PDB file of N, CA and C in Angstrom:
ATOM      1  N   MET A 789      18.520 -51.997 215.496  1.00 93.00           N
ATOM      2  CA  MET A 789      18.809 -53.395 215.272  1.00 93.00           C
ATOM      3  C   MET A 789      19.152 -54.036 216.619  1.00 93.00           C
ATOM      4  N   THR A 790      18.650 -55.252 216.824  1.00 96.00           N
ATOM      5  CA  THR A 790      18.918 -55.979 218.057  1.00 96.00           C
ATOM      6  C   THR A 790      19.989 -57.032 217.807  1.00 96.00           C
ATOM      7  N   MET A 791      20.973 -57.067 218.693  1.00 97.00           N
ATOM      8  CA  MET A 791      22.081 -58.021 218.590  1.00 97.00           C
ATOM      9  C   MET A 791      22.218 -58.768 219.899  1.00 97.00           C
ATOM     10  N   GLN A 792      22.632 -60.015 219.828  1.00 97.00           N
ATOM     11  CA  GLN A 792      22.909 -60.805 221.029  1.00 97.00           C
ATOM     12  C   GLN A 792      24.301 -61.402 220.917  1.00 97.00           C
ATOM     13  N   PHE A 793      25.003 -61.396 222.044  1.00 97.00           N
ATOM     14  CA  PHE A 793      26.337 -61.971 222.116  1.00 97.00           C
ATOM     15  C   PHE A 793      26.417 -62.878 223.336  1.00 97.00           C
ATOM     16  N   HIS A 794      27.002 -64.047 223.164  1.00 97.00           N
ATOM     17  CA  HIS A 794      27.249 -64.950 224.294  1.00 97.00           C
ATOM     18  C   HIS A 794      28.675 -64.695 224.753  1.00 97.00           C
ATOM     19  N   ILE A 795      28.824 -64.261 226.009  1.00 97.00           N
ATOM     20  CA  ILE A 795      30.110 -63.852 226.559  1.00 97.00           C
ATOM     21  C   ILE A 795      30.481 -64.811 227.692  1.00 97.00           C
ATOM     22  N   PRO A 796      31.208 -65.893 227.394  1.00 96.00           N
ATOM     23  CA  PRO A 796      31.520 -66.884 228.428  1.00 96.00           C
ATOM     24  C   PRO A 796      32.414 -66.346 229.551  1.00 96.00           C
ATOM     25  N   THR A 797      33.110 -65.243 229.307  1.00 95.00           N
ATOM     26  CA  THR A 797      34.006 -64.673 230.317  1.00 95.00           C
ATOM     27  C   THR A 797      33.293 -63.704 231.264  1.00 95.00           C
ATOM     28  N   LEU A 798      31.994 -63.564 231.123  1.00 95.00           N
ATOM     29  CA  LEU A 798      31.216 -62.670 231.981  1.00 95.00           C
ATOM     30  C   LEU A 798      30.904 -63.396 233.281  1.00 95.00           C
ATOM     31  N   GLU A 799      31.722 -63.167 234.284  1.00 91.00           N
ATOM     32  CA  GLU A 799      31.684 -63.980 235.508  1.00 91.00           C
ATOM     33  C   GLU A 799      30.663 -63.550 236.556  1.00 91.00           C
ATOM     34  N   ASP A 800      30.410 -62.251 236.675  1.00 94.00           N
ATOM     35  CA  ASP A 800      29.530 -61.808 237.753  1.00 94.00           C
ATOM     36  C   ASP A 800      28.850 -60.488 237.404  1.00 94.00           C
ATOM     37  N   GLN A 801      28.018 -60.028 238.333  1.00 95.00           N
ATOM     38  CA  GLN A 801      27.261 -58.798 238.121  1.00 95.00           C
ATOM     39  C   GLN A 801      28.177 -57.584 237.957  1.00 95.00           C
ATOM     40  N   GLN A 802      29.275 -57.543 238.686  1.00 96.00           N
ATOM     41  CA  GLN A 802      30.189 -56.411 238.572  1.00 96.00           C
ATOM     42  C   GLN A 802      30.825 -56.362 237.191  1.00 96.00           C
ATOM     43  N   ALA A 803      31.230 -57.521 236.669  1.00 95.00           N
ATOM     44  CA  ALA A 803      31.798 -57.573 235.314  1.00 95.00           C
ATOM     45  C   ALA A 803      30.765 -57.124 234.289  1.00 95.00           C
ATOM     46  N   ALA A 804      29.512 -57.518 234.494  1.00 95.00           N
ATOM     47  CA  ALA A 804      28.437 -57.107 233.595  1.00 95.00           C
ATOM     48  C   ALA A 804      28.237 -55.595 233.636  1.00 95.00           C
ATOM     49  N   GLN A 805      28.249 -55.033 234.825  1.00 96.00           N
ATOM     50  CA  GLN A 805      28.076 -53.582 234.971  1.00 96.00           C
ATOM     51  C   GLN A 805      29.239 -52.825 234.339  1.00 96.00           C
ATOM     52  N   ASP A 806      30.448 -53.312 234.548  1.00 96.00           N
ATOM     53  CA  ASP A 806      31.626 -52.666 233.954  1.00 96.00           C
ATOM     54  C   ASP A 806      31.543 -52.685 232.428  1.00 96.00           C
ATOM     55  N   LEU A 807      31.126 -53.822 231.873  1.00 96.00           N
ATOM     56  CA  LEU A 807      31.004 -53.939 230.422  1.00 96.00           C
ATOM     57  C   LEU A 807      29.918 -53.000 229.901  1.00 96.00           C
ATOM     58  N   LYS A 808      28.805 -52.950 230.587  1.00 96.00           N
ATOM     59  CA  LYS A 808      27.705 -52.065 230.180  1.00 96.00           C
ATOM     60  C   LYS A 808      28.164 -50.604 230.178  1.00 96.00           C
ATOM     61  N   GLU A 809      28.872 -50.194 231.214  1.00 96.00           N
ATOM     62  CA  GLU A 809      29.353 -48.811 231.296  1.00 96.00           C
ATOM     63  C   GLU A 809      30.339 -48.506 230.178  1.00 96.00           C
ATOM     64  N   LEU A 810      31.208 -49.456 229.866  1.00 95.00           N
ATOM     65  CA  LEU A 810      32.169 -49.256 228.779  1.00 95.00           C
ATOM     66  C   LEU A 810      31.437 -49.074 227.447  1.00 95.00           C
ATOM     67  N   ILE A 811      30.464 -49.916 227.193  1.00 96.00           N
ATOM     68  CA  ILE A 811      29.715 -49.815 225.936  1.00 96.00           C
ATOM     69  C   ILE A 811      28.977 -48.486 225.860  1.00 96.00           C
ATOM     70  N   LEU A 812      28.344 -48.085 226.957  1.00 97.00           N
ATOM     71  CA  LEU A 812      27.591 -46.834 226.965  1.00 97.00           C
ATOM     72  C   LEU A 812      28.491 -45.607 226.824  1.00 97.00           C
ATOM     73  N   THR A 813      29.741 -45.720 227.215  1.00 95.00           N
ATOM     74  CA  THR A 813      30.688 -44.622 227.030  1.00 95.00           C
ATOM     75  C   THR A 813      30.892 -44.353 225.543  1.00 95.00           C
ATOM     76  N   SER A 814      30.929 -45.417 224.762  1.00 94.00           N
ATOM     77  CA  SER A 814      31.139 -45.291 223.321  1.00 94.00           C
ATOM     78  C   SER A 814      29.830 -45.105 222.552  1.00 94.00           C
ATOM     79  N   GLU A 815      28.801 -45.825 222.963  1.00 95.00           N
ATOM     80  CA  GLU A 815      27.511 -45.806 222.264  1.00 95.00           C
ATOM     81  C   GLU A 815      26.407 -45.481 223.271  1.00 95.00           C
ATOM     82  N   SER A 816      26.289 -44.210 223.610  1.00 95.00           N
ATOM     83  CA  SER A 816      25.380 -43.799 224.690  1.00 95.00           C
ATOM     84  C   SER A 816      23.910 -44.061 224.387  1.00 95.00           C
ATOM     85  N   GLY A 817      23.551 -44.224 223.128  1.00 95.00           N
ATOM     86  CA  GLY A 817      22.154 -44.456 222.778  1.00 95.00           C
ATOM     87  C   GLY A 817      21.749 -45.921 222.799  1.00 95.00           C
ATOM     88  N   ALA A 818      22.676 -46.795 223.126  1.00 96.00           N
ATOM     89  CA  ALA A 818      22.389 -48.235 223.111  1.00 96.00           C
ATOM     90  C   ALA A 818      21.523 -48.636 224.299  1.00 96.00           C
ATOM     91  N   ASP A 819      20.609 -49.560 224.061  1.00 97.00           N
ATOM     92  CA  ASP A 819      19.802 -50.159 225.121  1.00 97.00           C
ATOM     93  C   ASP A 819      20.402 -51.537 225.381  1.00 97.00           C
ATOM     94  N   ILE A 820      20.890 -51.761 226.594  1.00 97.00           N
ATOM     95  CA  ILE A 820      21.660 -52.965 226.901  1.00 97.00           C
ATOM     96  C   ILE A 820      21.018 -53.750 228.025  1.00 97.00           C
ATOM     97  N   GLU A 821      20.851 -55.042 227.795  1.00 97.00           N
ATOM     98  CA  GLU A 821      20.384 -55.954 228.832  1.00 97.00           C
ATOM     99  C   GLU A 821      21.402 -57.078 228.944  1.00 97.00           C
ATOM    100  N   ILE A 822      21.800 -57.399 230.172  1.00 96.00           N
ATOM    101  CA  ILE A 822      22.783 -58.452 230.387  1.00 96.00           C
ATOM    102  C   ILE A 822      22.220 -59.493 231.342  1.00 96.00           C
ATOM    103  N   ASP A 823      22.249 -60.732 230.904  1.00 96.00           N
ATOM    104  CA  ASP A 823      21.816 -61.861 231.723  1.00 96.00           C
ATOM    105  C   ASP A 823      23.074 -62.594 232.177  1.00 96.00           C
ATOM    106  N   THR A 824      23.458 -62.406 233.433  1.00 94.00           N
ATOM    107  CA  THR A 824      24.697 -63.025 233.922  1.00 94.00           C
ATOM    108  C   THR A 824      24.559 -64.529 234.107  1.00 94.00           C
ATOM    109  N   GLN A 825      23.328 -65.028 234.246  1.00 95.00           N
ATOM    110  CA  GLN A 825      23.117 -66.471 234.371  1.00 95.00           C
ATOM    111  C   GLN A 825      23.483 -67.177 233.068  1.00 95.00           C
ATOM    112  N   SER A 826      22.934 -66.691 231.956  1.00 96.00           N
ATOM    113  CA  SER A 826      23.186 -67.320 230.663  1.00 96.00           C
ATOM    114  C   SER A 826      24.402 -66.719 229.955  1.00 96.00           C
ATOM    115  N   LYS A 827      24.931 -65.627 230.533  1.00 96.00           N
ATOM    116  CA  LYS A 827      26.089 -64.918 229.978  1.00 96.00           C
ATOM    117  C   LYS A 827      25.810 -64.384 228.571  1.00 96.00           C
ATOM    118  N   VAL A 828      24.604 -63.835 228.420  1.00 97.00           N
ATOM    119  CA  VAL A 828      24.176 -63.271 227.144  1.00 97.00           C
ATOM    120  C   VAL A 828      23.916 -61.777 227.315  1.00 97.00           C
ATOM    121  N   ILE A 829      24.435 -61.009 226.373  1.00 97.00           N
ATOM    122  CA  ILE A 829      24.175 -59.576 226.352  1.00 97.00           C
ATOM    123  C   ILE A 829      23.341 -59.276 225.115  1.00 97.00           C
ATOM    124  N   THR A 830      22.261 -58.521 225.315  1.00 98.00           N
ATOM    125  CA  THR A 830      21.385 -58.116 224.223  1.00 98.00           C
ATOM    126  C   THR A 830      21.499 -56.603 224.091  1.00 98.00           C
ATOM    127  N   ILE A 831      21.770 -56.160 222.872  1.00 98.00           N
ATOM    128  CA  ILE A 831      21.972 -54.730 222.628  1.00 98.00           C
ATOM    129  C   ILE A 831      21.038 -54.287 221.510  1.00 98.00           C
ATOM    130  N   GLU A 832      20.329 -53.208 221.765  1.00 97.00           N
ATOM    131  CA  GLU A 832      19.496 -52.561 220.753  1.00 97.00           C
ATOM    132  C   GLU A 832      20.172 -51.239 220.415  1.00 97.00           C
ATOM    133  N   SER A 833      20.583 -51.103 219.157  1.00 96.00           N
ATOM    134  CA  SER A 833      21.309 -49.903 218.765  1.00 96.00           C
ATOM    135  C   SER A 833      21.342 -49.776 217.255  1.00 96.00           C
ATOM    136  N   LYS A 834      21.623 -48.575 216.798  1.00 95.00           N
ATOM    137  CA  LYS A 834      21.809 -48.340 215.365  1.00 95.00           C
ATOM    138  C   LYS A 834      23.254 -48.580 214.946  1.00 95.00           C
ATOM    139  N   ALA A 835      24.147 -48.684 215.906  1.00 95.00           N
ATOM    140  CA  ALA A 835      25.562 -48.927 215.599  1.00 95.00           C
ATOM    141  C   ALA A 835      25.727 -50.358 215.080  1.00 95.00           C
ATOM    142  N   SER A 836      26.828 -50.600 214.406  1.00 95.00           N
ATOM    143  CA  SER A 836      27.056 -51.903 213.788  1.00 95.00           C
ATOM    144  C   SER A 836      27.424 -52.970 214.818  1.00 95.00           C
ATOM    145  N   GLU A 837      27.168 -54.211 214.443  1.00 95.00           N
ATOM    146  CA  GLU A 837      27.535 -55.350 215.285  1.00 95.00           C
ATOM    147  C   GLU A 837      29.045 -55.359 215.530  1.00 95.00           C
ATOM    148  N   GLU A 838      29.802 -55.025 214.521  1.00 96.00           N
ATOM    149  CA  GLU A 838      31.267 -55.015 214.634  1.00 96.00           C
ATOM    150  C   GLU A 838      31.730 -54.032 215.714  1.00 96.00           C
ATOM    151  N   THR A 839      31.046 -52.898 215.828  1.00 95.00           N
ATOM    152  CA  THR A 839      31.374 -51.914 216.865  1.00 95.00           C
ATOM    153  C   THR A 839      31.293 -52.554 218.252  1.00 95.00           C
ATOM    154  N   PHE A 840      30.221 -53.296 218.502  1.00 96.00           N
ATOM    155  CA  PHE A 840      30.030 -53.905 219.816  1.00 96.00           C
ATOM    156  C   PHE A 840      30.985 -55.076 220.038  1.00 96.00           C
ATOM    157  N   ARG A 841      31.264 -55.823 218.982  1.00 97.00           N
ATOM    158  CA  ARG A 841      32.246 -56.911 219.102  1.00 97.00           C
ATOM    159  C   ARG A 841      33.598 -56.345 219.544  1.00 97.00           C
ATOM    160  N   GLU A 842      34.007 -55.255 218.915  1.00 96.00           N
ATOM    161  CA  GLU A 842      35.289 -54.627 219.253  1.00 96.00           C
ATOM    162  C   GLU A 842      35.296 -54.118 220.692  1.00 96.00           C
ATOM    163  N   LEU A 843      34.196 -53.517 221.134  1.00 95.00           N
ATOM    164  CA  LEU A 843      34.122 -53.011 222.510  1.00 95.00           C
ATOM    165  C   LEU A 843      34.182 -54.144 223.528  1.00 95.00           C
ATOM    166  N   ILE A 844      33.487 -55.239 223.251  1.00 96.00           N
ATOM    167  CA  ILE A 844      33.466 -56.378 224.172  1.00 96.00           C
ATOM    168  C   ILE A 844      34.868 -56.980 224.296  1.00 96.00           C
ATOM    169  N   VAL A 845      35.536 -57.160 223.170  1.00 96.00           N
ATOM    170  CA  VAL A 845      36.891 -57.723 223.182  1.00 96.00           C
ATOM    171  C   VAL A 845      37.870 -56.750 223.847  1.00 96.00           C
ATOM    172  N   ALA A 846      37.705 -55.455 223.581  1.00 94.00           N
ATOM    173  CA  ALA A 846      38.583 -54.449 224.200  1.00 94.00           C
ATOM    174  C   ALA A 846      38.434 -54.441 225.722  1.00 94.00           C
ATOM    175  N   ALA A 847      37.261 -54.843 226.214  1.00 94.00           N
ATOM    176  CA  ALA A 847      37.023 -54.901 227.654  1.00 94.00           C
ATOM    177  C   ALA A 847      37.624 -56.157 228.280  1.00 94.00           C
ATOM    178  N   GLY A 848      38.242 -57.009 227.442  1.00 95.00           N
ATOM    179  CA  GLY A 848      38.901 -58.197 227.961  1.00 95.00           C
ATOM    180  C   GLY A 848      38.040 -59.452 227.951  1.00 95.00           C
ATOM    181  N   HIS A 849      36.916 -59.396 227.256  1.00 96.00           N
ATOM    182  CA  HIS A 849      36.009 -60.545 227.197  1.00 96.00           C
ATOM    183  C   HIS A 849      36.139 -61.252 225.851  1.00 96.00           C
ATOM    184  N   SER A 850      35.670 -62.478 225.830  1.00 96.00           N
ATOM    185  CA  SER A 850      35.614 -63.227 224.570  1.00 96.00           C
ATOM    186  C   SER A 850      34.159 -63.434 224.197  1.00 96.00           C
ATOM    187  N   ILE A 851      33.939 -63.628 222.909  1.00 97.00           N
ATOM    188  CA  ILE A 851      32.599 -63.863 222.395  1.00 97.00           C
ATOM    189  C   ILE A 851      32.541 -65.273 221.842  1.00 97.00           C
ATOM    190  N   LYS A 852      31.561 -66.024 222.298  1.00 96.00           N
ATOM    191  CA  LYS A 852      31.391 -67.390 221.797  1.00 96.00           C
ATOM    192  C   LYS A 852      30.557 -67.334 220.522  1.00 96.00           C
ATOM    193  N   GLU A 853      31.115 -67.853 219.474  1.00 88.00           N
ATOM    194  CA  GLU A 853      30.384 -67.910 218.203  1.00 88.00           C
ATOM    195  C   GLU A 853      29.471 -69.119 218.211  1.00 88.00           C
ATOM    196  N   ASP A 854      28.241 -68.935 217.786  1.00 72.00           N
ATOM    197  CA  ASP A 854      27.282 -70.050 217.768  1.00 72.00           C
ATOM    198  C   ASP A 854      27.503 -70.962 216.592  1.00 72.00           C
TER     199      ASP A 854
END
């Protein structure tokens, strides 16, 4: 399943890399693409959306609801 999250607190490439590494620590099979310009993260995984929401928030980021 493909999920997208808008993360307004994603300030730079280093923050994006840190978030990606954190997610992969928990969900190593996830395919993650992060666009720091639009502050959107796209995740392809079998894990639930709630799992990724919790990981993103635990990393200190907020998720903008559309």
